[in-house]
Short mmCIF file of C-alpha atoms in Angstrom, two decimals:
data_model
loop_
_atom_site.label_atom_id
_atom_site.label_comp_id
_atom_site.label_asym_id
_atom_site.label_seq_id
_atom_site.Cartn_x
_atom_site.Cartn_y
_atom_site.Cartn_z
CA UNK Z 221 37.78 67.49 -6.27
CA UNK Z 222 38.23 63.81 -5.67
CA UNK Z 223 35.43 63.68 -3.16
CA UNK Z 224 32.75 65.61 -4.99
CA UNK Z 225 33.44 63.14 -7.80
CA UNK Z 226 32.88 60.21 -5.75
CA UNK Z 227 29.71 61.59 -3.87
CA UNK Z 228 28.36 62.93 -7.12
CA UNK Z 229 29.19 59.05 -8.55
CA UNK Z 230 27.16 57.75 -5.15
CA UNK Z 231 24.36 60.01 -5.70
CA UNK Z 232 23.86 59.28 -9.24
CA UNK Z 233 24.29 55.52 -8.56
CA UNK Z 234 22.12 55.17 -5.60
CA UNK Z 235 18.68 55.71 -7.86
CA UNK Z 236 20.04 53.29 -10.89
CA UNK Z 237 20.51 50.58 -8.19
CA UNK Z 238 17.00 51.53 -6.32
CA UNK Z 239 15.07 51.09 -9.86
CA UNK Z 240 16.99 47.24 -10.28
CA UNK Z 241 16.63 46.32 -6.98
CA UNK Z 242 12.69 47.36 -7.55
CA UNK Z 243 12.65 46.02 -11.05
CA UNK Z 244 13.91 42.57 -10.19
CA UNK Z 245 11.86 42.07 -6.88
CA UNK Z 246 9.15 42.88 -8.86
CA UNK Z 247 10.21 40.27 -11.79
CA UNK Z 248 10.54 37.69 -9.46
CA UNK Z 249 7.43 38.62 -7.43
CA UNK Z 250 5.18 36.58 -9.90
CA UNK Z 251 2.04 34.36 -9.79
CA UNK Z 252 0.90 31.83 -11.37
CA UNK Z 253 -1.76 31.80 -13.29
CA UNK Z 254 -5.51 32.11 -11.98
CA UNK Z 255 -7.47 29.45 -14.28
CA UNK Z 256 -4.70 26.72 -12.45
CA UNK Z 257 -6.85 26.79 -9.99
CA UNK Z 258 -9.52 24.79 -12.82
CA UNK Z 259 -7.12 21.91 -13.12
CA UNK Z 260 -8.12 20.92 -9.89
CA UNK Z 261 -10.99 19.09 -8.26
CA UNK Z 262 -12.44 17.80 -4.61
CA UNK Z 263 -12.87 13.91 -4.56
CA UNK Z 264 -15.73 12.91 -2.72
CA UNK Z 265 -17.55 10.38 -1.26
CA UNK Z 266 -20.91 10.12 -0.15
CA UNK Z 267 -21.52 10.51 3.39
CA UNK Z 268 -22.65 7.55 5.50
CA UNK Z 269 -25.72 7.23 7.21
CA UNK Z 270 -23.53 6.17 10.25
CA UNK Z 271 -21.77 9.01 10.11
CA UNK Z 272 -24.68 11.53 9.74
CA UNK Z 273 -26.48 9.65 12.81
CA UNK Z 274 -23.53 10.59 15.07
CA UNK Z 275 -23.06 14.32 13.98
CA UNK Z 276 -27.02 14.81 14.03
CA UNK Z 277 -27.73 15.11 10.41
CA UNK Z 278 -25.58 17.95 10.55
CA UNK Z 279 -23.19 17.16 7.53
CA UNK Z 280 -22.66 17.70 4.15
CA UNK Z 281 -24.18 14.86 1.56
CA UNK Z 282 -20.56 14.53 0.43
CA UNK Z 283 -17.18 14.23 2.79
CA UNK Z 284 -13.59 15.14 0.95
CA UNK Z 285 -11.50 12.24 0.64
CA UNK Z 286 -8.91 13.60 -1.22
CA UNK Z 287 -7.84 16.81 -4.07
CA UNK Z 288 -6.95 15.64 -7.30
CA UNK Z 289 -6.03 17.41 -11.19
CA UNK Z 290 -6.15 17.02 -14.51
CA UNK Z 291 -3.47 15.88 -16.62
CA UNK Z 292 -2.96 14.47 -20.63
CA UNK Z 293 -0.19 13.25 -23.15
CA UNK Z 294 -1.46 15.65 -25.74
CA UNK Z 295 -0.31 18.95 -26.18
CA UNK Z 296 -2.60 20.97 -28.70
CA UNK Z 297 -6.20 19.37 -26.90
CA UNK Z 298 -5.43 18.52 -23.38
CA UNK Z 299 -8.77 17.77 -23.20
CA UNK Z 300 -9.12 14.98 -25.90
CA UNK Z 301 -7.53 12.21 -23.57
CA UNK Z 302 -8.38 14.12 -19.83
CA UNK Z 303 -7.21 12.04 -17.49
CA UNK Z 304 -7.66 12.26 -13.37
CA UNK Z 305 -4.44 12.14 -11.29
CA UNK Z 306 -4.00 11.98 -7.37
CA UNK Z 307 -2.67 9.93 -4.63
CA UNK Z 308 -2.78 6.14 -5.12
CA UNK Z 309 -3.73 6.21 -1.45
CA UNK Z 310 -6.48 8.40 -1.64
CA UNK Z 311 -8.33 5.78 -4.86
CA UNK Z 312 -7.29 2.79 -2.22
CA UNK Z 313 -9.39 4.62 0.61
CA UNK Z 314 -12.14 5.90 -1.64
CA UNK Z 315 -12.80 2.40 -2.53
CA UNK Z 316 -13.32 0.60 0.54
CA UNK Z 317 -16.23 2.99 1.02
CA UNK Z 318 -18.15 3.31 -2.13
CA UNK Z 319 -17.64 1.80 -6.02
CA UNK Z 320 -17.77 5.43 -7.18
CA UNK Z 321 -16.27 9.37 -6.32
CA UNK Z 322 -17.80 12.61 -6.66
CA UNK Z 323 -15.95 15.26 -8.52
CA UNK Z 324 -16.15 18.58 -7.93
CA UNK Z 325 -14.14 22.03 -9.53
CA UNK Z 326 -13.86 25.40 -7.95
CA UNK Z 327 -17.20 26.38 -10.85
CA UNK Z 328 -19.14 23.40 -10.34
CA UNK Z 329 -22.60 24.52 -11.55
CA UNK Z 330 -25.56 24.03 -9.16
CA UNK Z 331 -28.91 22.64 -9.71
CA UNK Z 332 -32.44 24.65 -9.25
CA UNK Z 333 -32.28 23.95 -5.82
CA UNK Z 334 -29.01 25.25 -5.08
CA UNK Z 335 -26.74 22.21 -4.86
CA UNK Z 336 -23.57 21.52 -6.38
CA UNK Z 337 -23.86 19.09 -9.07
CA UNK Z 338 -21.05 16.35 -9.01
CA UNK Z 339 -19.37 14.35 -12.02
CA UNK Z 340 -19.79 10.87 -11.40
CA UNK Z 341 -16.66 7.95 -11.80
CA UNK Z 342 -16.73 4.99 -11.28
CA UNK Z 343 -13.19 4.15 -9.98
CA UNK Z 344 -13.87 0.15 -8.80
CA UNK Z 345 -15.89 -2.80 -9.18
CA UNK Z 346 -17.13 -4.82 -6.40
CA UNK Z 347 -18.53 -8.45 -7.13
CA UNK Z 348 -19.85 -10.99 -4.31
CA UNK Z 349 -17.67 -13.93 -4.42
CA UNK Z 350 -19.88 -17.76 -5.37
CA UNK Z 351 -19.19 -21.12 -4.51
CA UNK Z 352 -19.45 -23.35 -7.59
CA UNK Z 353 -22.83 -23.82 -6.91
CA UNK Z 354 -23.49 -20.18 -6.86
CA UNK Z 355 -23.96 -19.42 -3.26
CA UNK Z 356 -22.10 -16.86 -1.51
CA UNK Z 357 -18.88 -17.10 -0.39
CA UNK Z 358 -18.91 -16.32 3.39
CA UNK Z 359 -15.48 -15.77 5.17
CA UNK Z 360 -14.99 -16.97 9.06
CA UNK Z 361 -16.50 -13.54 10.66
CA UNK Z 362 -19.69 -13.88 8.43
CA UNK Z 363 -19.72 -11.52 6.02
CA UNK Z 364 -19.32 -12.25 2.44
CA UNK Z 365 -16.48 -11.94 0.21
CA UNK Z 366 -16.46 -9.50 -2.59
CA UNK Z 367 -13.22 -9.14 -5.02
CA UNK Z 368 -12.44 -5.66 -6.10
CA UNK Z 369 -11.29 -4.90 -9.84
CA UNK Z 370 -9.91 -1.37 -9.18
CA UNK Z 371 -10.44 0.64 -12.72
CA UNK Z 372 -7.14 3.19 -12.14
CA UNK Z 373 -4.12 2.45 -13.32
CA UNK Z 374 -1.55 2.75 -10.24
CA UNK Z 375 2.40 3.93 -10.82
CA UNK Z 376 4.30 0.87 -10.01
CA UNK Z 377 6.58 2.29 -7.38
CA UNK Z 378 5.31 5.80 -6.38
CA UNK Z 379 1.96 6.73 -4.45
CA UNK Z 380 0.27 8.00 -7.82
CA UNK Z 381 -2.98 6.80 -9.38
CA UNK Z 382 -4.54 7.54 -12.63
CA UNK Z 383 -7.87 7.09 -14.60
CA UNK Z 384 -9.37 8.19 -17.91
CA UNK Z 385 -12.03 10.75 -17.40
CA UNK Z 386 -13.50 10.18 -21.28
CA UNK Z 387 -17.24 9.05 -19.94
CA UNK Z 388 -17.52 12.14 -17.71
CA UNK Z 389 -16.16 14.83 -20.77
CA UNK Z 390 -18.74 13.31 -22.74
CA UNK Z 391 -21.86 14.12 -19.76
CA UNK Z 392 -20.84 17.71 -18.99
CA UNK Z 393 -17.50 18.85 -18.59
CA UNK Z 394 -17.04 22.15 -18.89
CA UNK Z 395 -14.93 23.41 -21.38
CA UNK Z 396 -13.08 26.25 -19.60
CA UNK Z 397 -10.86 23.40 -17.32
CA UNK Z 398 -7.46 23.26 -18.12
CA UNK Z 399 -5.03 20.00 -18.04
CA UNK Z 400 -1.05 19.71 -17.34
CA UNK Z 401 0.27 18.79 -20.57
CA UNK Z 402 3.58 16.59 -20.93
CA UNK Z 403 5.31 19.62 -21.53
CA UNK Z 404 4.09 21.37 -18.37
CA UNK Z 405 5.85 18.51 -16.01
CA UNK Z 406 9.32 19.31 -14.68
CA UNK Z 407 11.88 16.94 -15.80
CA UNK Z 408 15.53 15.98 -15.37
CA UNK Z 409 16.68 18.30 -18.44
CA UNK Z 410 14.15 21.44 -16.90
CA UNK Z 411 15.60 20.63 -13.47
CA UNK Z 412 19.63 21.09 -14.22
CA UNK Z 413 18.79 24.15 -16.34
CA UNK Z 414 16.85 26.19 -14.09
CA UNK Z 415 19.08 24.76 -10.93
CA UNK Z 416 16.40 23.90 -9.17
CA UNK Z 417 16.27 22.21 -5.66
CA UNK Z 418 16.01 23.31 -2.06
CA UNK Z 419 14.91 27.07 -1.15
CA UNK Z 420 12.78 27.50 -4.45
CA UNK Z 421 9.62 28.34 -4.11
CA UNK Z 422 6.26 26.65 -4.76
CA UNK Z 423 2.57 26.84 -4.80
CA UNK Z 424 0.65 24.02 -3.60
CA UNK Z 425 -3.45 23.95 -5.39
CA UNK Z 426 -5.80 22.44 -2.98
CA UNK Z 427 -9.34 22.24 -1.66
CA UNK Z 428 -9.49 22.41 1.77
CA UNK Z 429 -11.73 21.37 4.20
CA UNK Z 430 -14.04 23.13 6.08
CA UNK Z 431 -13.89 26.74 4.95
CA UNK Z 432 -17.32 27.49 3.57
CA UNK Z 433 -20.57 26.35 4.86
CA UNK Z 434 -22.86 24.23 2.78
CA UNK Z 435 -19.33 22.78 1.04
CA UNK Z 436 -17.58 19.88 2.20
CA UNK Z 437 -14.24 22.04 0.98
CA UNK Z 438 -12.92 25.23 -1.11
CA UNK Z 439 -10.16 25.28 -3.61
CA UNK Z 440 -6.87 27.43 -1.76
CA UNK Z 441 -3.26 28.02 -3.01
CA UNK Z 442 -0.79 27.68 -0.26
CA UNK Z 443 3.15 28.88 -0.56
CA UNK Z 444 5.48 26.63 0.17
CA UNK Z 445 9.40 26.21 -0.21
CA UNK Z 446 11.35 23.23 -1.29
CA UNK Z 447 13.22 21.94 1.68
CA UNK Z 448 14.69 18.93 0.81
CA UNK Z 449 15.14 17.86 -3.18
CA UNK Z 450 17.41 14.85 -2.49
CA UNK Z 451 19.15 13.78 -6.27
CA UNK Z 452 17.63 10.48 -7.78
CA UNK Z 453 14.67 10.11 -5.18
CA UNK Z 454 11.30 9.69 -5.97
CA UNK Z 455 9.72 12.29 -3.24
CA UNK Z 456 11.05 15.49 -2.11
CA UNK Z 457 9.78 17.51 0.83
CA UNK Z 458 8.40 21.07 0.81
CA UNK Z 459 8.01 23.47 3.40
CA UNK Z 460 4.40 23.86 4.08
CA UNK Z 461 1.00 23.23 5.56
CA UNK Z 462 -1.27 20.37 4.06
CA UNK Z 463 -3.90 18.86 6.03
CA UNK Z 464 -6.53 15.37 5.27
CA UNK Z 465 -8.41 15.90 2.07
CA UNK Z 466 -4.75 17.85 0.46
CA UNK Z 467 -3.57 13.95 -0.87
CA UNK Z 468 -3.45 14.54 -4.73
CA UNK Z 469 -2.63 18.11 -4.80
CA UNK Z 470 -0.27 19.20 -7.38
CA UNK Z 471 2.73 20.82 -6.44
CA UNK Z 472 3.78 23.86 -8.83
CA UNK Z 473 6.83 25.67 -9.19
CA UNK Z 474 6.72 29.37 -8.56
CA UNK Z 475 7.44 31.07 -12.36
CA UNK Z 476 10.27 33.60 -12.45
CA UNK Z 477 12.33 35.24 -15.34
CA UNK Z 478 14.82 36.16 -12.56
CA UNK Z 479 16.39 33.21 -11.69
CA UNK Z 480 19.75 31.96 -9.07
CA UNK Z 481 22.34 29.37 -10.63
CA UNK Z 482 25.14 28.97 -8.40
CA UNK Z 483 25.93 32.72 -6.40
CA UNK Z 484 25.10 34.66 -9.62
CA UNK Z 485 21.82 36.32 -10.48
CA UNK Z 486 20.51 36.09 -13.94
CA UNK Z 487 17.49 37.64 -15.79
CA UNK Z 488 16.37 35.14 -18.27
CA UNK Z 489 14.20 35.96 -21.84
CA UNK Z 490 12.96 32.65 -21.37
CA UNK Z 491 11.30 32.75 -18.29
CA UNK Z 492 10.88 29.75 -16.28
CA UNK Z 493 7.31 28.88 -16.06
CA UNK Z 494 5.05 27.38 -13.91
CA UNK Z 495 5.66 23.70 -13.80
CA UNK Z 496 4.37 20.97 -12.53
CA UNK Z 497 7.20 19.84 -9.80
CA UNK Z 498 4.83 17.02 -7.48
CA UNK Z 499 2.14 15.41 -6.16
CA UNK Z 500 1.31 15.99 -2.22
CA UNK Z 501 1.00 12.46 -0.87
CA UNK Z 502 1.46 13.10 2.99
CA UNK Z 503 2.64 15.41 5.85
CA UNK Z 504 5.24 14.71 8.41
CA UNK Z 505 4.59 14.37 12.15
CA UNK Z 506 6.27 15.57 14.19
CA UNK Z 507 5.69 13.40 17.41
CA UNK Z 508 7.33 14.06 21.33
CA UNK Z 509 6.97 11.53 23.96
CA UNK Z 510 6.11 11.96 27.62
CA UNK Z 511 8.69 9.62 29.71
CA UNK Z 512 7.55 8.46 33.39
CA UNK Z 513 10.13 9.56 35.75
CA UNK Z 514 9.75 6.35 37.57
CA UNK Z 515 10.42 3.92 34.52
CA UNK Z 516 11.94 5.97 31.87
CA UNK Z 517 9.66 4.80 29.69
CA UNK Z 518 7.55 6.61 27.36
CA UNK Z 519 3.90 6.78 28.68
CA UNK Z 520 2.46 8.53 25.91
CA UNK Z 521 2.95 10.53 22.52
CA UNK Z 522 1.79 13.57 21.12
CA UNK Z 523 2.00 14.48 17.17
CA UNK Z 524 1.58 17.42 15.18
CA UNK Z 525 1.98 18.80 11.93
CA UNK Z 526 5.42 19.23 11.44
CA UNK Z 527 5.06 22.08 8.36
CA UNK Z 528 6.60 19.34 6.43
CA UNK Z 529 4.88 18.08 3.24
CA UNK Z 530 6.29 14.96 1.17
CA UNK Z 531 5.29 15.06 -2.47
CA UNK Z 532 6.25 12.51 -5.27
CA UNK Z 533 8.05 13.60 -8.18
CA UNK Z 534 6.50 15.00 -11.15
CA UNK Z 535 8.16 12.83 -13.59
CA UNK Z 536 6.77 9.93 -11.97
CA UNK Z 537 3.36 11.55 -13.23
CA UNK Z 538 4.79 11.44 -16.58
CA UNK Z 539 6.05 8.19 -16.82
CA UNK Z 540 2.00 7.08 -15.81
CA UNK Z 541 0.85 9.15 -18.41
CA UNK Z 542 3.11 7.42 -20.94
CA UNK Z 543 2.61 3.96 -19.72
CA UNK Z 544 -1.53 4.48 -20.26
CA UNK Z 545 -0.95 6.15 -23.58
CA UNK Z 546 2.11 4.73 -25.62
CA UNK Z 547 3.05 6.36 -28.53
CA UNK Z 548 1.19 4.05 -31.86
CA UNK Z 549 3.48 1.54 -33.34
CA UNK Z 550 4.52 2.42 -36.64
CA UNK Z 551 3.20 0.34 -39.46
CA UNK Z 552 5.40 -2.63 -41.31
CA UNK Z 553 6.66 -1.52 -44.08
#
């Protein structure tokens, strides 16, 4: 009798375990949200006549410099103070080449004639250097001297930039784009409660060059998993693929109500959602030398992609976000 009750305890069991073994897979299996994909935009530069000579007039108007997202300190109208985050990097670069970006969203609308209309920003100003009696100032290799004012407002130790997009909402900016709020950016507090460092997964919003013809790039989600979340750094590393033009992507934590603290399981009522955990800001090489066999010397290198991505903190995205916007200071009583 004992074994019948044991097999009929198996049998019985065996289904109950099957449904929470589906159940939770399932629970954890989730996405993030589709209209993310609106917070983010292509940044853009226009393409040099140089540089059309030499491919044969073959290119795009517009070459991707870098991905970047909206952000804001307020919580009930994101869109009130929409501000432009990204690389600091990718503003530095975009400036040598031109005073002004491009920006374009996965619904840019398109003109009569079938191009993609661009929002225009002005992101630098560039003004030729005078002598006091207002000639040029020419530098030893001959060309003139021109002083940049950059217009973003740079994080003082990370690789983050960030610049008010006011002008442009006022043009044409669509009203269906969505913004990180403060509350949308993992902190220290969000990070001990949900346990969250290396293994967790992530999904990484991009646009990515050379997928469609006609477009300089296409907005793509890649997974990823966090593979190295040292404590008190400002960067972390995730395991994935970005590639140039991915600087500025945001980095978002994959939303779960089934969540891993320590070796014990737990399904949550307050499900973890999808936060803002980083800003891509580079990929890692990997790089192998070739050593002569007479000298023992390397002769050459060779790098790839090492699957490696380093991204800067989201809190570091909050602390820019306060510094441009500090809370008003109350009135003297």
């Amino acid at each position: 009798m004992v074994p019948m009750a044991s097999k009929t305890t198996r049998i019985r069991l065996l289904p109950i375990s099957a449904v929470l073994l589906l159940c939770c897979s399932r629970l954890s299996a989730v996405e993030i949200p589709k209209d993310f994909q609106r917070m983010i935009v292509s940044i853009e530069v226009p393409t040099s006549g140089a540089e059309q000579l030499a491919a044969g007039g073959l290119l795009p108007p517009y070459r991707p410099v870098g991905t970047g997202f909206f952000a804001s300190p307020d919580g009930k109208d994101p869109l009130t103070r929409l501000t432009l985050i990204t690389a600091k990097h990718v503003m530095e670069e975009a400036c040598l080449v031109s005073s002004r970006v491009y920006l374009r969203y996965i619904d840019s609308p398109k003109d009569s004639h079938g191009n993609t209309l661009r929002w225009e920003l002005q992101i630098c100003e560039k003004t030729l250097q005078r002598d006091a009696k207002g000639n040029p100032v020419i530098s030893p290799d001959g060309s003139p001297v021109v002083t940049t004012q950059k217009l973003w407002t740079p994080h003082p130790s990370a690789d983050l930039a960030a610049i008010p997009l006011a002008s442009i909402r006022r043009a044409n900016v669509s009203e269906d784009i969505k913004a990180f709020r403060l509350t949308d950016i993992l902190n220290d507090e969000l990070q001990k409660e949900w346990d969250i460092g290396a293994s967790d997964e992530t999904f990484i919003l991009a646009f990515h060059p050379g997928i469609m013809n006609g477009e300089p790039s296409s907005a793509v989600i890649r997974h990823g998993t966090i593979a190295f979340f040292p404590s008190g750094a400002d960067t972390f590393l995730v395991d994935s693929f970005v590639f140039p033009g991915n600087s500025g992507s945001p980095v978002i934590l994959k939303p779960t109500i089934v969540n891993l603290k320590g070796y014990q399981f737990s399904v949550s009522g307050n499900a973890r959602q999808a936060y803002l955990l980083g800003v891509v800001v580079e990929f890692l090489p990997y790089t192998e030398f070739a050593i002569s066999p007479q000298t023992q010397h390397p002769r050459i290198s060779f790098e790839e992609n090492s699957g490696l991505v380093r991204a800067v903190r989201a809190e570091k995205v909050a602390e820019l976000l306060r510094a441009m916007y500090p809370p008003p200071t109350p009135a003297a009583k």
